[in-house]
Coordinates of C-alpha atoms and ligand atoms in Angstrom, one line a residue:
X484 CA 39.9 -15.1 22.4
X485 CA 36.9 -17.2 23.4
X486 CA 35.4 -16.3 26.8
X487 CA 35.7 -18.8 29.6
X488 CA 39.0 -20.4 29.0
X489 CA 42.1 -19.6 31.1
X490 CA 45.4 -18.6 29.6
X491 CA 46.9 -22.1 29.6
X492 CA 43.9 -23.6 27.9
X493 CA 43.0 -21.0 25.3
X494 CA 46.0 -21.7 23.0
X495 CA 45.3 -25.4 23.2
X496 CA 41.7 -24.8 22.0
X497 CA 42.9 -22.3 19.3
X498 CA 45.3 -25.0 18.0
X499 CA 42.4 -27.5 17.8
X500 CA 40.4 -25.0 15.8
X501 CA 43.3 -24.3 13.5
X502 CA 44.2 -28.0 12.9
X503 CA 40.6 -29.2 12.4
X504 CA 38.9 -26.5 10.3
X505 CA 35.2 -26.7 9.8
X506 CA 34.6 -29.5 12.3
X507 CA 32.2 -27.6 14.5
X508 CA 30.9 -30.6 16.5
X509 CA 34.4 -31.7 17.3
X510 CA 35.3 -28.1 18.4
X511 CA 32.3 -28.1 20.6
X512 CA 33.1 -31.4 22.3
X513 CA 36.7 -30.5 22.8
X514 CA 35.8 -27.1 24.3
X515 CA 33.3 -28.6 26.7
X516 CA 36.0 -30.9 28.0
X517 CA 39.0 -28.5 28.2
X518 CA 37.1 -25.7 29.8
X519 CA 36.7 -28.0 32.9
X520 CA 40.4 -29.0 33.0
X521 CA 41.9 -25.8 34.6
X522 CA 42.0 -27.2 38.1
X523 CA 43.5 -30.5 36.8
X524 CA 46.6 -28.6 35.5
X525 CA 46.9 -26.9 38.9
X526 CA 46.9 -30.2 40.8
X527 CA 48.9 -32.1 38.2
X528 CA 51.3 -29.6 36.5
X529 CA 53.1 -32.6 34.8
X530 CA 50.1 -32.9 32.5
X531 CA 50.9 -29.5 31.1
X532 CA 54.6 -30.3 30.6
X533 CA 53.6 -33.6 28.9
X534 CA 51.2 -31.8 26.6
X535 CA 48.6 -34.3 27.7
X536 CA 45.5 -32.3 26.6
X537 CA 47.0 -31.7 23.2
X538 CA 47.9 -35.3 22.7
X539 CA 44.4 -36.5 23.7
X540 CA 42.8 -34.0 21.3
X541 CA 44.7 -35.6 18.4
X542 CA 43.4 -39.0 17.2
X543 CA 45.9 -41.8 17.0
X544 CA 44.7 -42.8 13.6
X545 CA 42.0 -41.6 11.1
X546 CA 40.8 -43.8 8.3
X547 CA 38.6 -42.5 5.5
X548 CA 37.5 -44.7 2.7
X549 CA 35.2 -45.1 -0.3
X550 CA 32.2 -47.5 -0.1
X551 CA 30.8 -48.3 -3.6
X552 CA 27.7 -50.4 -3.7
X553 CA 24.8 -51.2 -6.1
X554 CA 21.2 -50.4 -5.3
X555 CA 18.2 -52.5 -6.2
X556 CA 17.8 -50.8 -9.6
X557 CA 21.4 -51.8 -10.5
X558 CA 22.6 -48.2 -10.1
X559 CA 26.1 -47.6 -8.6
X560 CA 26.1 -45.6 -5.4
X561 CA 29.2 -44.2 -3.6
X562 CA 29.4 -43.3 0.0
X563 CA 32.2 -42.3 2.3
X564 CA 33.0 -44.0 5.5
X565 CA 35.2 -43.2 8.5
X566 CA 36.8 -44.9 11.4
X567 CA 38.6 -42.6 13.9
X568 CA 40.8 -44.6 16.3
X569 CA 41.2 -41.9 18.9
X570 CA 42.9 -43.3 22.0
X571 CA 44.0 -46.8 23.0
X572 CA 45.7 -46.1 26.3
X573 CA 43.1 -48.1 28.3
X574 CA 42.4 -50.9 25.8
X575 CA 41.3 -51.5 22.1
X576 CA 39.5 -48.7 20.4
X577 CA 35.8 -49.1 21.2
X578 CA 32.8 -47.2 19.8
X579 CA 29.9 -47.5 17.4
X580 CA 29.3 -47.0 13.7
X581 CA 26.8 -44.3 12.7
X582 CA 24.9 -44.4 9.4
X583 CA 23.3 -41.1 8.7
X584 CA 23.4 -38.6 5.8
X585 CA 24.8 -35.9 8.2
X586 CA 27.9 -37.9 8.9
X587 CA 31.3 -36.3 8.1
X588 CA 34.7 -36.3 9.8
X589 CA 33.7 -33.6 12.4
X590 CA 30.8 -35.7 13.7
X591 CA 32.8 -38.9 14.0
X592 CA 35.7 -37.0 15.7
X593 CA 33.3 -35.5 18.2
X594 CA 31.8 -38.9 19.0
X595 CA 35.3 -40.5 19.1
X596 CA 36.6 -37.8 21.4
X597 CA 33.7 -38.2 23.8
X598 CA 34.0 -41.9 23.7
X599 CA 37.6 -41.7 25.2
X600 CA 36.3 -40.2 28.5
X601 CA 33.0 -42.2 28.5
X602 CA 34.9 -45.5 28.2
X603 CA 37.4 -44.5 30.9
X604 CA 34.5 -43.7 33.2
X605 CA 33.2 -47.3 32.9
X606 CA 36.3 -48.6 34.6
X607 CA 36.6 -51.3 31.9
X608 CA 39.6 -51.8 29.7
X609 CA 38.5 -50.0 26.5
X610 CA 40.0 -47.2 24.5
X611 CA 38.0 -44.7 22.5
X612 CA 37.0 -44.7 18.8
X613 CA 34.1 -44.1 16.5
X614 CA 33.1 -44.7 12.9
X615 CA 30.3 -44.3 10.4
X616 CA 29.2 -43.3 7.0
X617 CA 27.1 -40.7 5.2
X618 CA 24.9 -43.6 4.0
X619 CA 21.2 -43.0 4.6
X620 CA 19.5 -46.3 5.6
X621 CA 16.0 -44.7 5.4
X622 CA 13.9 -46.3 2.7
X623 CA 16.6 -48.8 1.7
X624 CA 15.7 -52.5 1.2
X625 CA 17.2 -55.2 3.3
X626 CA 19.3 -56.2 0.3
X627 CA 20.6 -52.7 -0.2
X628 CA 21.6 -52.5 3.5
X629 CA 23.4 -55.8 3.3
X630 CA 25.3 -54.9 0.1
X631 CA 26.3 -51.6 1.7
X632 CA 27.5 -53.2 4.9
X633 CA 29.4 -55.9 3.0
X634 CA 31.2 -53.3 0.9
X635 CA 32.0 -51.2 3.9
X636 CA 33.5 -54.1 5.8
X637 CA 35.5 -55.2 2.8
X638 CA 37.7 -52.2 3.6
X639 CA 37.2 -51.8 7.3
X640 CA 38.2 -55.4 8.2
X641 CA 41.9 -54.6 7.8
X642 CA 41.8 -52.0 10.5
X643 CA 39.8 -53.8 13.2
X644 CA 40.2 -56.8 15.5
X645 CA 39.3 -58.0 19.0
X646 CA 42.6 -56.6 20.4
X647 CA 42.7 -53.6 18.1
X648 CA 39.4 -51.9 17.4
X649 CA 35.9 -53.2 18.2
X650 CA 33.0 -51.4 16.5
X651 CA 29.4 -51.6 17.5
X652 CA 26.1 -49.8 16.6
X653 CA 24.9 -46.2 16.8
X654 CA 22.3 -44.2 14.9
X655 CA 21.2 -46.3 11.9
X656 CA 23.2 -49.3 13.0
X657 CA 21.4 -52.0 15.0
X658 CA 21.5 -55.7 15.2
X659 CA 20.7 -56.2 11.6
X660 CA 23.6 -54.1 10.4
X661 CA 26.0 -55.6 12.9
X662 CA 25.0 -59.0 11.5
X663 CA 25.8 -58.1 7.9
X664 CA 29.1 -56.4 9.0
X665 CA 30.2 -59.3 11.2
X666 CA 29.2 -61.9 8.5
X667 CA 31.4 -60.2 6.0
X668 CA 34.3 -59.9 8.4
X669 CA 34.0 -63.6 9.2
X670 CA 33.9 -64.4 5.5
X671 CA 36.9 -62.3 4.5
X672 CA 39.2 -63.3 7.4
X673 CA 38.0 -66.9 7.8
X674 CA 38.0 -66.3 11.5
X675 CA 35.1 -66.5 13.9
X676 CA 36.4 -63.7 16.0
X677 CA 33.3 -62.9 18.2
X678 CA 35.0 -60.1 20.0
X679 CA 35.6 -58.0 16.9
X680 CA 32.2 -56.4 17.1
X681 CA 29.6 -55.9 19.8
X682 CA 25.8 -55.6 19.6
X683 CA 25.6 -59.0 18.0
X684 CA 22.5 -61.2 18.0
X685 CA 22.0 -63.5 21.0
X686 CA 22.4 -66.7 19.0
X687 CA 25.8 -65.7 17.5
X688 CA 27.8 -64.2 20.4
X689 CA 25.7 -61.2 21.5
X690 CA 25.1 -60.3 25.1
X691 CA 21.7 -60.4 26.9
X692 CA 20.8 -56.8 28.0
X693 CA 23.0 -55.2 25.3
X694 CA 20.0 -54.0 23.4
X695 CA 18.5 -52.4 26.5
X696 CA 21.8 -51.2 28.0
X697 CA 22.1 -47.6 26.9
X698 CA 18.5 -46.7 27.7
X699 CA 18.4 -48.7 31.0
X700 CA 21.8 -47.3 32.0
X701 CA 20.6 -43.7 31.4
X702 CA 17.7 -44.3 33.8
X703 CA 20.0 -45.9 36.4
X704 CA 22.1 -42.8 36.3
X705 CA 19.1 -40.5 36.5
X706 CA 17.8 -42.5 39.5
X707 CA 21.1 -41.9 41.3
X708 CA 21.1 -38.2 40.5
X709 CA 17.6 -38.0 42.0
X710 CA 18.5 -40.2 45.0
X711 CA 21.3 -38.0 46.2
X712 CA 18.8 -35.1 46.1
X713 CA 16.4 -37.1 48.2
X714 CA 14.0 -37.6 45.3
X715 CA 13.0 -40.5 43.0
X716 CA 11.4 -41.3 39.7
X717 CA 8.2 -42.5 41.1
X718 CA 5.2 -40.5 39.8
X719 CA 7.4 -38.2 37.7
X720 CA 6.2 -37.1 34.2
X721 CA 8.9 -37.9 31.7
X722 CA 9.5 -37.0 28.0
X723 CA 12.0 -38.8 25.8
X724 CA 13.2 -37.5 22.4
X725 CA 13.8 -40.0 19.7
X726 CA 12.2 -43.4 19.2
X727 CA 15.2 -45.6 18.4
X728 CA 17.2 -48.0 20.4
X729 CA 18.2 -45.7 23.3
X730 CA 14.8 -44.0 23.5
X731 CA 12.7 -47.2 23.6
X732 CA 14.7 -48.8 26.4
X733 CA 14.9 -45.5 28.4
X734 CA 11.1 -45.4 28.2
X735 CA 10.9 -49.1 29.3
X736 CA 13.1 -48.6 32.4
X737 CA 11.6 -45.2 33.3
X738 CA 8.2 -46.9 33.4
X739 CA 9.4 -49.8 35.3
X740 CA 10.8 -47.5 38.0
X741 CA 7.5 -45.6 38.4
X742 CA 7.9 -42.8 35.9
X743 CA 5.1 -41.8 33.5
X744 CA 6.4 -41.3 30.0
X745 CA 4.0 -39.3 27.9
X746 CA 5.9 -38.3 24.8
X747 CA 8.6 -39.4 22.3
X748 CA 9.6 -38.2 18.8
X749 CA 11.5 -38.8 15.6
X750 CA 13.0 -36.4 13.1
X751 CA 9.5 -35.6 11.7
X752 CA 7.4 -35.1 14.8
X753 CA 6.3 -35.8 18.3
X754 CA 3.8 -38.3 19.7
X755 CA 2.0 -37.3 22.9
X756 CA 0.1 -40.0 24.7
X757 CA -1.4 -38.9 28.0
X758 CA -2.2 -42.5 28.9
X759 CA 1.6 -43.1 28.8
X760 CA 3.5 -44.3 25.8
X761 CA 2.4 -47.8 24.8
X762 CA 5.7 -49.7 24.7
X763 CA 4.4 -52.8 22.9
X764 CA 3.0 -50.7 20.2
X765 CA 6.1 -48.5 19.9
X766 CA 8.4 -51.6 19.7
X767 CA 6.1 -53.2 17.1
X768 CA 6.2 -50.1 14.9
X769 CA 9.9 -49.3 15.3
X770 CA 11.7 -52.6 15.9
X771 CA 9.5 -55.1 13.9
X772 CA 7.8 -53.1 11.2
X773 CA 10.5 -50.3 10.9
X774 CA 7.7 -47.7 10.3
X775 CA 7.7 -44.0 11.1
X776 CA 6.2 -42.7 14.3
X777 CA 3.1 -41.4 12.6
X778 CA 2.0 -45.1 12.6
X779 CA 1.6 -44.8 16.4
X780 CA -1.3 -42.4 16.2
X781 CA -2.8 -44.4 13.3
X782 CA -3.0 -47.4 15.7
X783 CA -3.8 -45.4 18.8
X784 CA -6.2 -42.6 17.9
X785 CA -6.4 -41.1 21.4
X786 CA -2.7 -40.1 21.1
X787 CA -1.7 -36.8 19.4
X788 CA 0.9 -36.3 16.7
X789 CA 2.6 -32.9 16.4
X790 CA 4.1 -32.7 12.9
X791 CA 7.5 -30.9 13.1
X792 CA 6.7 -30.3 16.7
X793 CA 9.3 -29.6 19.4
X794 CA 9.2 -32.2 22.2
X795 CA 10.7 -29.8 24.8
X796 CA 7.5 -27.7 24.8
X797 CA 5.6 -30.6 26.5
X798 CA 5.6 -29.9 30.3
X799 CA 7.5 -32.6 32.3
X800 CA 9.6 -33.1 35.4
X801 CA 12.2 -35.2 33.7
X802 CA 13.6 -34.7 30.2
X803 CA 15.6 -37.4 28.4
X804 CA 17.2 -36.4 25.1
X805 CA 17.8 -39.7 23.3
X806 CA 18.0 -38.7 19.6
X807 CA 21.0 -36.7 18.4
X808 CA 23.5 -33.9 19.0
X809 CA 22.4 -30.4 19.7
X810 CA 18.7 -31.2 19.7
X811 CA 18.1 -29.3 23.0
X812 CA 18.9 -25.5 22.9
X813 CA 19.1 -22.8 25.5
X814 CA 15.5 -21.8 24.5
X815 CA 14.3 -25.3 25.0
X816 CA 16.2 -25.5 28.3
X817 CA 14.4 -22.4 29.6
X818 CA 11.0 -23.7 28.5
X819 CA 11.7 -27.0 30.3
X820 CA 12.6 -25.2 33.5
X821 CA 9.7 -22.8 33.4
X822 CA 7.4 -25.7 33.1
X823 CA 8.8 -27.6 36.1
X824 CA 11.6 -29.8 34.8
X825 CA 13.9 -30.9 37.7
X826 CA 16.2 -33.4 36.0
X827 CA 17.8 -34.1 32.6
X828 CA 19.8 -37.2 31.7
X829 CA 21.4 -37.4 28.2
X830 CA 20.8 -40.8 26.5
X831 CA 22.2 -39.3 23.3
X832 CA 25.7 -37.9 22.7
X833 CA 26.0 -34.2 23.2
X834 CA 22.2 -33.5 22.7
X835 CA 22.3 -30.3 24.8
X836 CA 24.0 -27.3 23.3
X837 CA 26.7 -25.6 25.6
X838 CA 24.2 -22.7 26.2
X839 CA 21.5 -25.2 27.1
X840 CA 23.8 -26.9 29.6
X841 CA 24.5 -23.5 31.2
X842 CA 20.8 -22.8 31.6
X843 CA 20.3 -26.1 33.4
X844 CA 23.3 -25.6 35.6
X845 CA 22.4 -22.0 36.5
X846 CA 18.9 -23.3 37.5
X847 CA 20.5 -25.9 39.7
X848 CA 18.7 -28.8 38.3
X849 CA 20.2 -32.3 38.1
X850 CA 22.0 -32.6 34.7
X851 CA 23.6 -35.9 33.6
X852 CA 25.9 -35.4 30.6
X853 CA 25.9 -38.1 27.9
X854 CA 29.4 -39.3 28.5
X855 CA 28.4 -40.4 31.9
X856 CA 24.7 -41.0 31.6
X857 CA 24.7 -43.1 28.4
X858 CA 27.9 -45.1 29.2
X859 CA 25.8 -48.2 29.9
X860 CA 25.8 -49.2 26.2
X861 CA 29.5 -49.3 25.8
X862 CA 29.9 -50.8 29.3
X863 CA 27.7 -53.7 28.3
X864 CA 29.5 -54.0 25.0
X865 CA 32.7 -54.6 27.1
X866 CA 30.7 -57.2 29.1
X867 CA 29.8 -58.8 25.7
X868 CA 33.6 -58.9 24.9
X869 CA 34.2 -60.6 28.3
X870 CA 31.6 -63.2 27.6
X871 CA 33.1 -63.8 24.1
X872 CA 36.6 -64.1 25.5
X873 CA 35.5 -66.8 28.0
X874 CA 33.0 -68.4 25.5
X875 CA 30.4 -67.8 28.1
X876 CA 26.8 -66.4 28.1
X877 CA 25.4 -64.7 31.1
X878 CA 21.7 -64.4 32.1
X879 CA 19.7 -61.2 31.6
X880 CA 19.4 -60.6 35.3
X881 CA 23.1 -61.0 36.0
X882 CA 24.1 -58.8 33.1
X883 CA 21.6 -56.1 34.0
X884 CA 22.8 -56.2 37.6
X885 CA 26.4 -55.7 36.4
X886 CA 25.2 -52.8 34.2
X887 CA 23.5 -51.2 37.2
X888 CA 26.5 -51.6 39.4
X889 CA 28.6 -49.9 36.7
X890 CA 26.2 -47.0 36.4
X891 CA 26.0 -46.5 40.1
X892 CA 29.9 -46.5 40.2
X893 CA 30.1 -44.0 37.3
X894 CA 27.6 -41.7 39.1
X895 CA 29.6 -41.9 42.3
X896 CA 32.9 -41.3 40.5
X897 CA 31.5 -38.2 38.8
X898 CA 29.9 -36.9 42.0
X899 CA 33.0 -37.4 44.1
X900 CA 35.3 -35.8 41.4
X901 CA 33.0 -32.8 41.1
X902 CA 33.3 -32.3 44.9
X903 CA 37.1 -32.8 44.9
X904 CA 37.6 -30.2 42.2
X905 CA 35.3 -27.6 43.7
X906 CA 32.1 -27.9 41.7
X907 CA 29.9 -30.2 43.8
X908 CA 27.0 -31.7 41.9
X909 CA 28.4 -30.6 38.5
X910 CA 28.4 -33.9 36.6
X911 CA 30.0 -32.2 33.5
X912 CA 33.0 -31.3 35.6
X913 CA 33.0 -34.6 37.4
X914 CA 32.8 -36.8 34.2
X915 CA 35.3 -34.8 32.2
X916 CA 37.9 -34.7 35.0
X917 CA 37.5 -38.3 36.2
X918 CA 37.7 -39.6 32.6
X919 CA 40.7 -37.4 31.7
X920 CA 42.6 -38.4 34.8
X921 CA 42.2 -42.1 34.1
X922 CA 43.4 -41.7 30.5
X923 CA 46.1 -39.2 31.3
X924 CA 47.7 -41.3 34.1
X925 CA 47.7 -44.3 31.8
X926 CA 49.3 -42.4 28.9
X927 CA 51.9 -40.9 31.3
X928 CA 52.9 -44.3 32.5
X929 CA 53.4 -45.5 28.9
X930 CA 55.9 -42.9 28.0
X931 CA 55.5 -40.6 24.9
X932 CA 52.7 -42.3 23.0
Ligands
NDP872 P1 18.6 -45.1 16.4 O1 19.0 -45.0 15.0 O2 18.1 -46.3 17.0 O3 17.5 -44.0 16.8 C1 17.8 -42.6 16.6 C2 16.6 -41.8 16.9 O4 16.9 -40.4 16.9 C3 15.5 -42.0 15.9 O5 14.2 -41.8 16.5 C4 15.7 -40.8 14.9 O6 14.6 -40.4 14.2 C5 16.2 -39.7 15.8 N1 17.2 -38.9 15.1 C6 18.4 -39.2 14.6 N2 19.0 -38.2 14.0 C7 18.1 -37.2 14.1 C8 18.2 -35.8 13.7 N3 19.2 -35.3 13.0 N4 17.1 -35.0 14.1 C9 16.1 -35.5 14.8 N5 16.0 -36.8 15.2 C10 17.0 -37.6 14.9 O7 19.9 -44.6 17.3 P2 20.2 -44.8 18.8 O8 19.0 -44.8 19.6 O9 21.2 -45.9 18.9 O10 21.1 -43.5 19.2 C11 20.5 -42.3 19.6 C12 21.5 -41.4 20.3 O11 22.1 -42.2 21.4 C13 22.7 -41.0 19.5 O12 23.1 -39.7 19.9 C14 23.8 -42.0 19.8 O13 25.1 -41.5 19.5 C15 23.6 -42.2 21.3 N6 24.1 -43.4 21.9 C16 23.7 -44.7 21.4 C17 24.2 -45.8 22.0 C18 23.7 -47.1 21.6 O14 24.0 -48.1 22.3 N7 22.9 -47.3 20.5 C19 25.2 -45.7 23.0 C20 25.5 -44.4 23.5 C21 24.9 -43.3 22.9 P3 14.5 -40.7 12.6 O15 14.2 -42.2 12.5 O16 13.4 -39.8 12.1 O17 15.8 -40.4 12.0

């Protein structure tokens, strides 16, 4: 028996453990959702009869395939790729592709599972899916990246489509990779099907503000959490883990709204810049030159680099984990609170461990879970699909305004649901239940699917 689950939910969780051995991240993501669903089964007993939780925990389809490719020395390399099509009750499967050596089925399933609820929360017609590969893009040439993407798409193309499954980016997959993937899809199918992928470049079907969307959206969510507590971001010291797509644009919006961002990181270390992170320099290093974060302190010698340092030891009022799963532990959470942290918004997916979340919640600080706080990326991807379908292209300001409206609505939905189900201000409960109800009611209406 695992502590904390009631007698109806425990067997469901045990079954997930038995059916998905070794997939620890997936177990963690499932547990975090189902431990909040007790009150839902009380209010809607039909969901228990319909085995709705068990059905949602089982992906509709899982695809695993070989990706052979040749490196620049002519050597043959073999990677493994995944696409998990988790739930299509609300629309085509939607979720990014991750390229990172740590990728295996358990990671893709945790991400796909979270994506179901996140996408439901946006209020847009998108189901949940995720994909990726254990390919490591670090140190690869442009040509190697292209050959890998082309090989991957040579299999993936038969499983995706603008009404079926619409991949996008994630860790290790940005506009460059989406370009190579989309180009190969177009070539193989002889169809210019813009809506088959999102995160495209602006000149070939991409949406303005998509690049910024996840980071901006996280800050919009944070702003709402602070607002309902009678507070704001103005003058707050912030730290942001990671220095990729989500981190960079979280920093940008936090600064624009009056925050002072003094630190960011990558998997090798932490940069602390007491003058405030220099965004132009960071973008130049990460987006243009694709260099490591150590380059920041080479260019700006007054900043400090902590090799293998832990960013959560830097005192702050707002912490924004924007790198990867389980990067913020209970110990880190305690340190943050002791040093004055009052709010955490997750730009990354599941960056805080379950024990870490408990520490934040027990301390009563504002905690925005990733499936709500980082939903701005996928929401803007759905806006990209809308623009593609109508062959239209919106302005940056209009798209950003739509993003903001969506994030405010997600915050409100989570907040109201947390109150309705007896846990006011608990955004984990609010996000899980609001997302589950939307998907559950849709599946219920469609019969046994
Ligand atoms: P990027 O590849 O652009 O950046 C990832 C950043 O996180 C890099 O700084 C990277 O450092 C760091 N990182 C990655 N893996 C690890 C690790 N194992 N340990 C320490 N640091 C690590 O990815 P994104 O910014 O797109 O994604 C970041 C997070 O946000 C992920 O959790 C992703 O799932 C989530 N997310 C992304 C969305 C998007 O629109 N892109 C949407 C919603 C969520 P290094 O370069 O050293 O590896």
